[in-house]
Tab-separated table of N, CA and C in Angstrom:
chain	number	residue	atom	x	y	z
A	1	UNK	N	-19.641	42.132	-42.298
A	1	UNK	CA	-20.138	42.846	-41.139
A	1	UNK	C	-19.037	43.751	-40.596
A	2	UNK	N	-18.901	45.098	-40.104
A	2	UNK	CA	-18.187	45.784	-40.263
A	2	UNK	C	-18.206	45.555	-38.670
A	3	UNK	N	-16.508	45.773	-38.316
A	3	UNK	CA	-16.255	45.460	-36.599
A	3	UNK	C	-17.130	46.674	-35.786
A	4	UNK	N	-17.606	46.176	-34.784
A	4	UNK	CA	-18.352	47.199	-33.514
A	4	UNK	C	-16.537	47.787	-32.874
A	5	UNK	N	-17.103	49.111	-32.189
A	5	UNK	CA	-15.757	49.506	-31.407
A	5	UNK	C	-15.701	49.053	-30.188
A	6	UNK	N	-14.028	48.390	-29.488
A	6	UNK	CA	-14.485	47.822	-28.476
A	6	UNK	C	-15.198	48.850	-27.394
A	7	UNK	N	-15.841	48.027	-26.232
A	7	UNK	CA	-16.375	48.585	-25.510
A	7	UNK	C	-17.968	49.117	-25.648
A	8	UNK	N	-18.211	49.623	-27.040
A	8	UNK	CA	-19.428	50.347	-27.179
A	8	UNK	C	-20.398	48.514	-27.084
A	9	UNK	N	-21.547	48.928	-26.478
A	9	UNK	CA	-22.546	47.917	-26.525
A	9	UNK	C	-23.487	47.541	-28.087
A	10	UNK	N	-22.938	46.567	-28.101
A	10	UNK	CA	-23.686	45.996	-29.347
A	10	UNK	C	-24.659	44.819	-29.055
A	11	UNK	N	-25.419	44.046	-29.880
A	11	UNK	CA	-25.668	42.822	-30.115
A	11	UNK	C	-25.911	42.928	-31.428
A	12	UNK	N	-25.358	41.320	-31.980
A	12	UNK	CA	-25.851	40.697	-33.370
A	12	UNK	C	-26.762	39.126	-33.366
A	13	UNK	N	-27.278	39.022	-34.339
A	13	UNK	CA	-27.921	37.476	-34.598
A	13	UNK	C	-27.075	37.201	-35.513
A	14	UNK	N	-26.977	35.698	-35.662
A	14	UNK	CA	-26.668	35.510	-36.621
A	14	UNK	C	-27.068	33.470	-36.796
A	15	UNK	N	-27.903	33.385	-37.080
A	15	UNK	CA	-28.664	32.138	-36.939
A	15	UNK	C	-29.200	32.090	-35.591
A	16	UNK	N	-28.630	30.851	-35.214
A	16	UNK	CA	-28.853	30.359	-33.764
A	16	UNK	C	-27.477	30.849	-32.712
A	17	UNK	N	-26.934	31.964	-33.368
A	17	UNK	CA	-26.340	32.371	-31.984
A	17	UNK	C	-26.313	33.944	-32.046
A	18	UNK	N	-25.928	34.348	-30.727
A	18	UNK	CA	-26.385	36.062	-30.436
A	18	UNK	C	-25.360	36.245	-30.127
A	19	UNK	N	-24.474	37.482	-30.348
A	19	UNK	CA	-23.195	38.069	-29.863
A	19	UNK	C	-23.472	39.079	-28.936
A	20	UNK	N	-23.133	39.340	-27.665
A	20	UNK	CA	-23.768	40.912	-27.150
A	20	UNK	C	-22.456	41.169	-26.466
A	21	UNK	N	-21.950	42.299	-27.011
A	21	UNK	CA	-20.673	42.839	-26.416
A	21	UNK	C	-21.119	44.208	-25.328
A	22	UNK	N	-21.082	43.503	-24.351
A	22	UNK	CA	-21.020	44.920	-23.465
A	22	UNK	C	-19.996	45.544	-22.498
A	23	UNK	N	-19.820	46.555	-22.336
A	23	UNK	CA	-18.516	47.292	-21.756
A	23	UNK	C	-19.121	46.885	-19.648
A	24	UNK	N	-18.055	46.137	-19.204
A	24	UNK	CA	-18.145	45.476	-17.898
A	24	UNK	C	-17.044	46.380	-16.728
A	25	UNK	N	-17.179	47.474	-16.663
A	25	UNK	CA	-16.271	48.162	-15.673
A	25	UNK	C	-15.569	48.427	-16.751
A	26	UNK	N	-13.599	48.187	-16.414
A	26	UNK	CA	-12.966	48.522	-17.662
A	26	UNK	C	-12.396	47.396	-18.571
A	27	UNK	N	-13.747	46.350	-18.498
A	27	UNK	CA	-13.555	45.338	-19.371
A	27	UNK	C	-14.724	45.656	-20.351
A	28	UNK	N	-14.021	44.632	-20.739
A	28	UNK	CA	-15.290	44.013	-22.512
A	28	UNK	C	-15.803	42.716	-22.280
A	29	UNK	N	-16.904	42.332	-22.389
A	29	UNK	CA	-17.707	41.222	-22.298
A	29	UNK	C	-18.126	40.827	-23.369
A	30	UNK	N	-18.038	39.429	-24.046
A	30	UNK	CA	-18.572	39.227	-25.153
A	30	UNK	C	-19.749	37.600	-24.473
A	31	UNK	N	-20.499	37.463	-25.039
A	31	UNK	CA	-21.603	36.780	-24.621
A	31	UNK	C	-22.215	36.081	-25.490
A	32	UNK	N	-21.983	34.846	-25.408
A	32	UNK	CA	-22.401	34.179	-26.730
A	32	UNK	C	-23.453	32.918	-26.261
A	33	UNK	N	-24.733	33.099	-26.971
A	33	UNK	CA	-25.624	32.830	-26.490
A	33	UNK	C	-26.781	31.692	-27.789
A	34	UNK	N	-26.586	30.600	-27.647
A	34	UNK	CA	-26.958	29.605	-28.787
A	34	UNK	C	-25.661	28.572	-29.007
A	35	UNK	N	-25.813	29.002	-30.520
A	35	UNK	CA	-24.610	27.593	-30.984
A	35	UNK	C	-23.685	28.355	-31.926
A	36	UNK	N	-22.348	28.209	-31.957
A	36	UNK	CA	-21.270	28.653	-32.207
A	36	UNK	C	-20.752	27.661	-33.100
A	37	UNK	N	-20.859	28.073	-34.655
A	37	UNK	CA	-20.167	26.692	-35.228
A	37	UNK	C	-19.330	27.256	-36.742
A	38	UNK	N	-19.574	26.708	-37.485
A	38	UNK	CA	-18.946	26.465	-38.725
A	38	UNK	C	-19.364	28.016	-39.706
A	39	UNK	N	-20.758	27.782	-39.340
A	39	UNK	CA	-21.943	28.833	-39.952
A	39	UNK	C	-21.830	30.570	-39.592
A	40	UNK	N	-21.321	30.477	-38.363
A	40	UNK	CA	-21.121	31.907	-37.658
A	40	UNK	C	-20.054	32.250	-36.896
A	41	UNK	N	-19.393	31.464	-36.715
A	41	UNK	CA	-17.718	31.512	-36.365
A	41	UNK	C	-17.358	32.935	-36.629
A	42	UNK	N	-17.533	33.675	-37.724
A	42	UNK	CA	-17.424	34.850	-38.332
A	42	UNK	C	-17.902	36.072	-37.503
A	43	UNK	N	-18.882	35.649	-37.178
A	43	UNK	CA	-19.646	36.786	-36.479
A	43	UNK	C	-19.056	36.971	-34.829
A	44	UNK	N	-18.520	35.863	-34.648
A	44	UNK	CA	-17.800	36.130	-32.791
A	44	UNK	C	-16.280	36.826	-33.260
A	45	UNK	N	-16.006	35.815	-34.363
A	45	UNK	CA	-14.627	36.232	-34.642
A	45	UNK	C	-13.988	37.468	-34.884
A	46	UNK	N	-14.497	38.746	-35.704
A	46	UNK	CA	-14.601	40.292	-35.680
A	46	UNK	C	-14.473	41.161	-34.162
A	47	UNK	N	-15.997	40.719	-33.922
A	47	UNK	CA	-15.498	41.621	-32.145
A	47	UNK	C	-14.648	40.900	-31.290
A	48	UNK	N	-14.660	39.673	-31.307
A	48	UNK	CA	-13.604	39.309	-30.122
A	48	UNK	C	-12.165	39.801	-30.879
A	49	UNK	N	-11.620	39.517	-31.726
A	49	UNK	CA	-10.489	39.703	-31.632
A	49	UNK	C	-10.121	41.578	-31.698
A	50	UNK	N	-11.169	42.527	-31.962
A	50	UNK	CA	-10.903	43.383	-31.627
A	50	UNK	C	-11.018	44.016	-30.649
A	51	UNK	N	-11.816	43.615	-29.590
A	51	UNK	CA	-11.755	43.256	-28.407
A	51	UNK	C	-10.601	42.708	-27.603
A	52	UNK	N	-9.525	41.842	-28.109
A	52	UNK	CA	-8.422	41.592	-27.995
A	52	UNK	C	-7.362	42.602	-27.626
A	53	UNK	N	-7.700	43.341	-29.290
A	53	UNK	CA	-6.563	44.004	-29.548
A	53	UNK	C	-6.836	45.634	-28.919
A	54	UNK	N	-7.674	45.890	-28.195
A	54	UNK	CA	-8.265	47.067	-27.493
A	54	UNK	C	-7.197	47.446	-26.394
A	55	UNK	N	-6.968	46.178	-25.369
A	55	UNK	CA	-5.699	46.457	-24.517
A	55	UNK	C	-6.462	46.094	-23.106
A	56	UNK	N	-7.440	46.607	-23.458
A	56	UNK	CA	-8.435	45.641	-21.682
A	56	UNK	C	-8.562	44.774	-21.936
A	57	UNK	N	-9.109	44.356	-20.609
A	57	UNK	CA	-9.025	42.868	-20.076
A	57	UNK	C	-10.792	42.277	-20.881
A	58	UNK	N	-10.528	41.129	-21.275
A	58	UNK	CA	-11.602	40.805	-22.101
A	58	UNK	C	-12.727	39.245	-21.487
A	59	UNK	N	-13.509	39.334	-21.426
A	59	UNK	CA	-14.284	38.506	-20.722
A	59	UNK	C	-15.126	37.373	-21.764
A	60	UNK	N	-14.706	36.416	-22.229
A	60	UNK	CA	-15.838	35.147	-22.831
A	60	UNK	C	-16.737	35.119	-22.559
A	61	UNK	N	-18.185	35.097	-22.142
A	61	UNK	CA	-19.315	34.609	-21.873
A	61	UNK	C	-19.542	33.609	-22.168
A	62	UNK	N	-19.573	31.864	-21.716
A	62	UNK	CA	-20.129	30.995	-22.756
A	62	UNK	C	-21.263	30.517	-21.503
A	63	UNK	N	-22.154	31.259	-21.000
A	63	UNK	CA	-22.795	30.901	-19.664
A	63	UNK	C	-24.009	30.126	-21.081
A	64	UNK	N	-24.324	31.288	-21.578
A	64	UNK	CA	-25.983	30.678	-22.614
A	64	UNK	C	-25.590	29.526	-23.906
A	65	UNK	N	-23.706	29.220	-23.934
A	65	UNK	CA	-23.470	28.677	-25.216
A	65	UNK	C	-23.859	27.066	-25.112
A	66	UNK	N	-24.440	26.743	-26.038
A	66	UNK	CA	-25.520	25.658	-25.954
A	66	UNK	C	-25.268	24.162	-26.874
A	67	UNK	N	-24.370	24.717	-27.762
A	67	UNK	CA	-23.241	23.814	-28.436
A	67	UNK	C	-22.155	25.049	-29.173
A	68	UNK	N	-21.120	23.406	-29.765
A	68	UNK	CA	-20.057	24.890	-30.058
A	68	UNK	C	-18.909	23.329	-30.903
A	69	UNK	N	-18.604	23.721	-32.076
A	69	UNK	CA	-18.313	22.188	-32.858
A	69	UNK	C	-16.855	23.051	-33.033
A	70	UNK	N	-15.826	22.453	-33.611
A	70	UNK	CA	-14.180	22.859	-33.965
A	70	UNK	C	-13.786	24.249	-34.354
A	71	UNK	N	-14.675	24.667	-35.341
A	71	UNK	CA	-14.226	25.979	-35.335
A	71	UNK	C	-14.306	27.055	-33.888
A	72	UNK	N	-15.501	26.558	-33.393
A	72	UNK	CA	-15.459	27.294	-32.502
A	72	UNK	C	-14.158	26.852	-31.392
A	73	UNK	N	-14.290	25.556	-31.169
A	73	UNK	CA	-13.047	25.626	-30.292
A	73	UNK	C	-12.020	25.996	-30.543
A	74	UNK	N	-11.710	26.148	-32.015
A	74	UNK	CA	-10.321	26.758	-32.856
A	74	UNK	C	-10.221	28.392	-32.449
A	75	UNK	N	-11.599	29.062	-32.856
A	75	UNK	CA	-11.495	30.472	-32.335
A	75	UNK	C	-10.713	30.381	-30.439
A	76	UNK	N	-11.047	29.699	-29.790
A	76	UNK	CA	-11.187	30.118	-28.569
A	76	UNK	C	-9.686	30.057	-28.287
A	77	UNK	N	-9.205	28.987	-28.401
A	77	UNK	CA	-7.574	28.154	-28.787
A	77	UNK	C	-6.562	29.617	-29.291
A	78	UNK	N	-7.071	30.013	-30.533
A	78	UNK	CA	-7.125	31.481	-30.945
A	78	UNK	C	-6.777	32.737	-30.447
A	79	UNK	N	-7.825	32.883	-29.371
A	79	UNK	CA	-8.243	34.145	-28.993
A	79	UNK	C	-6.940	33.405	-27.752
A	80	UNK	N	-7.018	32.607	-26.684
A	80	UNK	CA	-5.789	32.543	-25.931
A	80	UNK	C	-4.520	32.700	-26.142
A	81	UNK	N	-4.035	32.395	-27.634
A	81	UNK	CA	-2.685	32.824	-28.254
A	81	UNK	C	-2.535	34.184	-27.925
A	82	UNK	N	-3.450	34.597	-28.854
A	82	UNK	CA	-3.380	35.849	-28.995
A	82	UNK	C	-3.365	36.729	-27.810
A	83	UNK	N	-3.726	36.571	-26.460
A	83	UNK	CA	-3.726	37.149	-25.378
A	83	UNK	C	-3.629	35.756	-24.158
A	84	UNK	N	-2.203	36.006	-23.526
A	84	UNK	CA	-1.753	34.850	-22.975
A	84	UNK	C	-2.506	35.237	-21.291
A	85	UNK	N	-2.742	36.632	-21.205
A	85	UNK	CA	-3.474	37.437	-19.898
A	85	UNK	C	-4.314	38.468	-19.989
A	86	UNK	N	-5.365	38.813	-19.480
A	86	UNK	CA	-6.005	39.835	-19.793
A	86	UNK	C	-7.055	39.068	-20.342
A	87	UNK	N	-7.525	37.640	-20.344
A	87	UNK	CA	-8.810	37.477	-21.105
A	87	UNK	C	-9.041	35.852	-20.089
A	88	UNK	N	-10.375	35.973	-20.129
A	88	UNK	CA	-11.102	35.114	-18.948
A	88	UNK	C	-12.253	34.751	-19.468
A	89	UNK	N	-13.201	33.511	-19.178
A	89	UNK	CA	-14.448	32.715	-19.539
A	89	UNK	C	-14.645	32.677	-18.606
A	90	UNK	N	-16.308	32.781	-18.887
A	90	UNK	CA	-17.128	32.552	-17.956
A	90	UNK	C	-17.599	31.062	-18.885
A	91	UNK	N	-17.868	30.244	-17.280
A	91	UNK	CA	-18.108	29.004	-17.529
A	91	UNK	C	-19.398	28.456	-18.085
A	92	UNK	N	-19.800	27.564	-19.100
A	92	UNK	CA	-20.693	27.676	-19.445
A	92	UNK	C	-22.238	26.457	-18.626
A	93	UNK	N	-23.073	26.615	-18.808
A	93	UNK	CA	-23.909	25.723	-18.282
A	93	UNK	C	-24.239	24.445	-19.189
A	94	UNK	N	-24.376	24.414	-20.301
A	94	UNK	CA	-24.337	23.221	-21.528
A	94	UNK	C	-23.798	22.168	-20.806
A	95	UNK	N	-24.149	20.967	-20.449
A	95	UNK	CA	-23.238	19.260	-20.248
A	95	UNK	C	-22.959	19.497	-21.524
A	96	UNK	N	-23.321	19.672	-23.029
A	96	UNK	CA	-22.713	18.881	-23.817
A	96	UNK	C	-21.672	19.903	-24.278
A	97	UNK	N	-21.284	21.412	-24.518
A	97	UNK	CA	-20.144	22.101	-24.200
A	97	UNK	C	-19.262	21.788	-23.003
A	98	UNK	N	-19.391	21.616	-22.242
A	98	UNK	CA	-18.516	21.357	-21.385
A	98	UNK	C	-18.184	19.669	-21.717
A	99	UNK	N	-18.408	18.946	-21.682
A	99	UNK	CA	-17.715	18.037	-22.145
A	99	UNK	C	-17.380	18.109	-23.300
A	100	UNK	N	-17.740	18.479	-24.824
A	100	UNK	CA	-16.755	18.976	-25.731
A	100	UNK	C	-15.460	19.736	-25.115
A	101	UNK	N	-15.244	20.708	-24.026
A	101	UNK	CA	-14.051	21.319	-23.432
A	101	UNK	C	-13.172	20.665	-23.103
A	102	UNK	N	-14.168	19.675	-22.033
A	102	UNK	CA	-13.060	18.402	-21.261
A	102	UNK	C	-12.547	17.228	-22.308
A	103	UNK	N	-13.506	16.877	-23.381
A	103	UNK	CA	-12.546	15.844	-24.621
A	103	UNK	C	-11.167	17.031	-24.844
A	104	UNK	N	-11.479	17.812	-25.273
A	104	UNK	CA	-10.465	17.982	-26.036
A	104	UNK	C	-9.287	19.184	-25.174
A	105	UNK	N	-9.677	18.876	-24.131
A	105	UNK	CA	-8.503	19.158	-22.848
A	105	UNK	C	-8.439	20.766	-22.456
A	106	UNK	N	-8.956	21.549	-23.030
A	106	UNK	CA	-9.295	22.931	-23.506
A	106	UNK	C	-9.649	23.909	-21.915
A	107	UNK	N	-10.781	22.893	-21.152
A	107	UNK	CA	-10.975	23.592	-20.224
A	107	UNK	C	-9.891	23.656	-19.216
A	108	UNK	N	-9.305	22.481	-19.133
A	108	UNK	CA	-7.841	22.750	-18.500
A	108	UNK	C	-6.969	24.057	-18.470
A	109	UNK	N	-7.097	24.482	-19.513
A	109	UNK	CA	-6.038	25.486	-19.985
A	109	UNK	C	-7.174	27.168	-20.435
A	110	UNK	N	-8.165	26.640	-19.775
A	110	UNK	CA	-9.193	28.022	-19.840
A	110	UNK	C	-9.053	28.598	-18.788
A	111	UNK	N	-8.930	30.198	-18.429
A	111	UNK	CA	-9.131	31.084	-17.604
A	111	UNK	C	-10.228	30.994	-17.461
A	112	UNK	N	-11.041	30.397	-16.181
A	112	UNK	CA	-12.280	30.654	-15.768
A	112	UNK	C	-12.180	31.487	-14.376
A	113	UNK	N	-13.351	32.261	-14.801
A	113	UNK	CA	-13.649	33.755	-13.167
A	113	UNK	C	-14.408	32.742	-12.477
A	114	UNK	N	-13.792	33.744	-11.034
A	114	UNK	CA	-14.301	32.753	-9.887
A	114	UNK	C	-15.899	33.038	-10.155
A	115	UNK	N	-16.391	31.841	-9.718
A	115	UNK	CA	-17.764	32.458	-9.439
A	115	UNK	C	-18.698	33.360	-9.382
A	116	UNK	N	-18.203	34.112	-7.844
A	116	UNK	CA	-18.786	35.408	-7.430
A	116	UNK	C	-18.694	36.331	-8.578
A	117	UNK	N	-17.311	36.550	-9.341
A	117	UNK	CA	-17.168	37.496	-10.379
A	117	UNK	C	-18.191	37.666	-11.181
A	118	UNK	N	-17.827	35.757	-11.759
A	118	UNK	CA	-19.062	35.925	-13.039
A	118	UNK	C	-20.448	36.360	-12.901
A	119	UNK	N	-20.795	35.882	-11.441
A	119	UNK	CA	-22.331	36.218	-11.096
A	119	UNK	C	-22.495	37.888	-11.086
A	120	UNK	N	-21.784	38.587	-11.046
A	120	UNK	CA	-21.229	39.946	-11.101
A	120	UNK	C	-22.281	40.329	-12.271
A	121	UNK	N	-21.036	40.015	-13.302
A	121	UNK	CA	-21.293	40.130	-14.828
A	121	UNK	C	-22.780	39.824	-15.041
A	122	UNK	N	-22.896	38.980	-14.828
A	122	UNK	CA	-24.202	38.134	-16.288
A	122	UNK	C	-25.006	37.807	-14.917
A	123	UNK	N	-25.843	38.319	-15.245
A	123	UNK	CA	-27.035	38.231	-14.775
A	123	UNK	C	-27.945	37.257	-14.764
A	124	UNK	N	-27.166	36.472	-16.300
A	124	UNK	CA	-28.062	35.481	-16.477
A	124	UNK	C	-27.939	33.931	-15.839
A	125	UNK	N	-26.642	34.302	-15.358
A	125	UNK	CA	-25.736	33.110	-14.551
A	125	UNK	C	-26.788	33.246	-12.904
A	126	UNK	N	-27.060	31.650	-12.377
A	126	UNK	CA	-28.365	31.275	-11.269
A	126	UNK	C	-26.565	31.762	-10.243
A	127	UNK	N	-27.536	32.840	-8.905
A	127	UNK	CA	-26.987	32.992	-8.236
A	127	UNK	C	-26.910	32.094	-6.880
């Protein structure tokens, strides 16, 4: 799959999860919406990290992510190396993602937007 440019608005499928990168002021939003695993890891992995490497500030979406097994937490682990500032999650609604976060200590060490922000963004987040 050939990388989207950051910023320009995309979406992909790719099983049971949806990528939708949309340009958020002079951020990038990536939005991941289903299940994030072994199978499609690939498909977040392309735009986010060029999204990364763009130089704006970059935004997670995991509001719709609904499960999400090691690789995915490996990407995310990942994508924070790689940008120690400039990149932020939105928190997700899943009990069973979020406690996958809290086992493995992750949300601790996640940039989450306040609230108000995220409700900003995503629309899809209950105001």
């Amino acid at each position: 799959m050939p990388s989207p440019v950051p910023g320009i608005e995309f979406e992909v499928k790719d099983g049971l999860l949806t990528v939708r990168q949309t340009p958020d002021g002079g951020r990038i939003r990536l939005a991941l919406d289903g299940e994030l695993d072994l199978s499609n890891v690939a498909t977040v992995e392309a735009p986010l990290l060029d999204a990364l490497g763009s130089g704006k500030e970059v935004v997670v979406d995991l509001g719709q992510l609904e499960f999400i097994d090691s690789t995915g937490i490996s990407l995310l682990v990942m994508a924070m190396k790689i940008r120690e500032s400039g990149l932020s999650f939105v928190p997700c609604r899943s009990l069973e993602v979020r406690r996958v976060l809290n086992l493995t200590g992750l949300d601790e060490r996640m940039p989450f937007e306040a609230a108000d922000r995220a409700a900003e963004g995503s629309p899809s987040l209950p105001a």
